[in-house]
Coordinates of C-alpha atoms in Angstrom, one line a residue:
X1 CA 90.3 -66.5 -61.3
X2 CA 88.4 -69.5 -60.0
X3 CA 90.0 -72.8 -59.2
X4 CA 88.2 -76.1 -58.4
X5 CA 89.0 -77.3 -55.0
X6 CA 90.2 -80.9 -54.6
X7 CA 87.8 -83.3 -53.0
X8 CA 90.6 -84.3 -50.6
X9 CA 90.2 -81.2 -48.5
X10 CA 89.0 -82.1 -45.0
X11 CA 85.8 -80.5 -43.8
X12 CA 85.9 -77.3 -41.7
X13 CA 86.3 -77.8 -38.0
X14 CA 83.1 -77.6 -36.1
X15 CA 83.6 -75.3 -33.1
X16 CA 81.5 -76.0 -30.0
X17 CA 79.8 -73.1 -28.2
X18 CA 82.6 -72.6 -25.7
X19 CA 85.2 -72.3 -28.5
X20 CA 82.9 -69.9 -30.4
X21 CA 82.5 -67.7 -27.3
X22 CA 86.3 -67.7 -26.7
X23 CA 86.9 -66.6 -30.4
X24 CA 84.2 -63.9 -30.2
X25 CA 85.7 -62.6 -26.9
X26 CA 89.3 -62.7 -28.3
X27 CA 88.3 -60.8 -31.5
X28 CA 86.2 -58.2 -29.5
X29 CA 89.3 -57.5 -27.4
X30 CA 91.5 -57.1 -30.4
X31 CA 88.9 -55.1 -32.3
X32 CA 88.5 -52.6 -29.6
X33 CA 92.0 -50.9 -30.2
X34 CA 93.2 -49.8 -33.6
X35 CA 96.8 -50.1 -32.6
X36 CA 96.3 -53.7 -31.5
X37 CA 94.5 -54.5 -34.8
X38 CA 97.4 -53.0 -36.8
X39 CA 100.0 -54.9 -34.7
X40 CA 98.1 -58.2 -35.2
X41 CA 97.7 -57.7 -38.9
X42 CA 101.4 -56.8 -39.2
X43 CA 102.5 -59.9 -37.3
X44 CA 100.2 -62.0 -39.5
X45 CA 101.7 -60.7 -42.7
X46 CA 105.2 -61.1 -41.3
X47 CA 104.5 -64.7 -40.5
X48 CA 103.1 -65.3 -44.0
X49 CA 106.0 -63.6 -45.8
X50 CA 108.6 -65.4 -43.6
X51 CA 107.0 -68.8 -44.4
X52 CA 106.4 -68.0 -48.1
X53 CA 108.4 -65.1 -49.4
X54 CA 106.8 -65.5 -52.9
X55 CA 103.5 -64.3 -51.3
X56 CA 104.9 -60.8 -51.5
X57 CA 104.3 -60.8 -55.2
X58 CA 100.5 -60.8 -54.4
X59 CA 100.9 -57.3 -53.0
X60 CA 102.7 -55.3 -55.7
X61 CA 101.4 -52.0 -54.3
X62 CA 103.4 -52.5 -51.1
X63 CA 107.2 -51.7 -51.0
X64 CA 109.4 -54.4 -49.7
X65 CA 112.7 -52.8 -48.8
X66 CA 113.1 -53.9 -45.2
X67 CA 111.1 -51.0 -43.9
X68 CA 107.7 -52.0 -45.2
X69 CA 106.1 -52.1 -41.8
X70 CA 106.5 -48.3 -41.7
X71 CA 104.7 -47.7 -45.0
X72 CA 101.1 -46.5 -45.1
X73 CA 100.2 -49.2 -47.6
X74 CA 101.5 -52.0 -45.4
X75 CA 99.8 -50.6 -42.3
X76 CA 96.5 -50.1 -44.2
X77 CA 96.6 -53.6 -45.6
X78 CA 97.4 -55.1 -42.1
X79 CA 94.5 -53.2 -40.5
X80 CA 92.1 -54.1 -43.3
X81 CA 93.0 -57.8 -42.9
X82 CA 92.1 -57.8 -39.2
X83 CA 88.9 -55.8 -39.7
X84 CA 87.6 -58.3 -42.2

């Protein structure tokens, strides 16, 4: 589904070269270890779901019974998020 974005959205932040290099270095460090990538993705989803519990409805294929971090679906989604 496509939605028109409001014109009040501020423009994207323009990173300078030093900031770009720091980001690239950070992601290359995280991306070098699958366990770290899974952990980062898991923490990211935890933050999203804690701030907006309704966001869980966007992931119907994932169980949410308090042990979701142990499920293959959750780990796969967390890893895929970081890889993108």
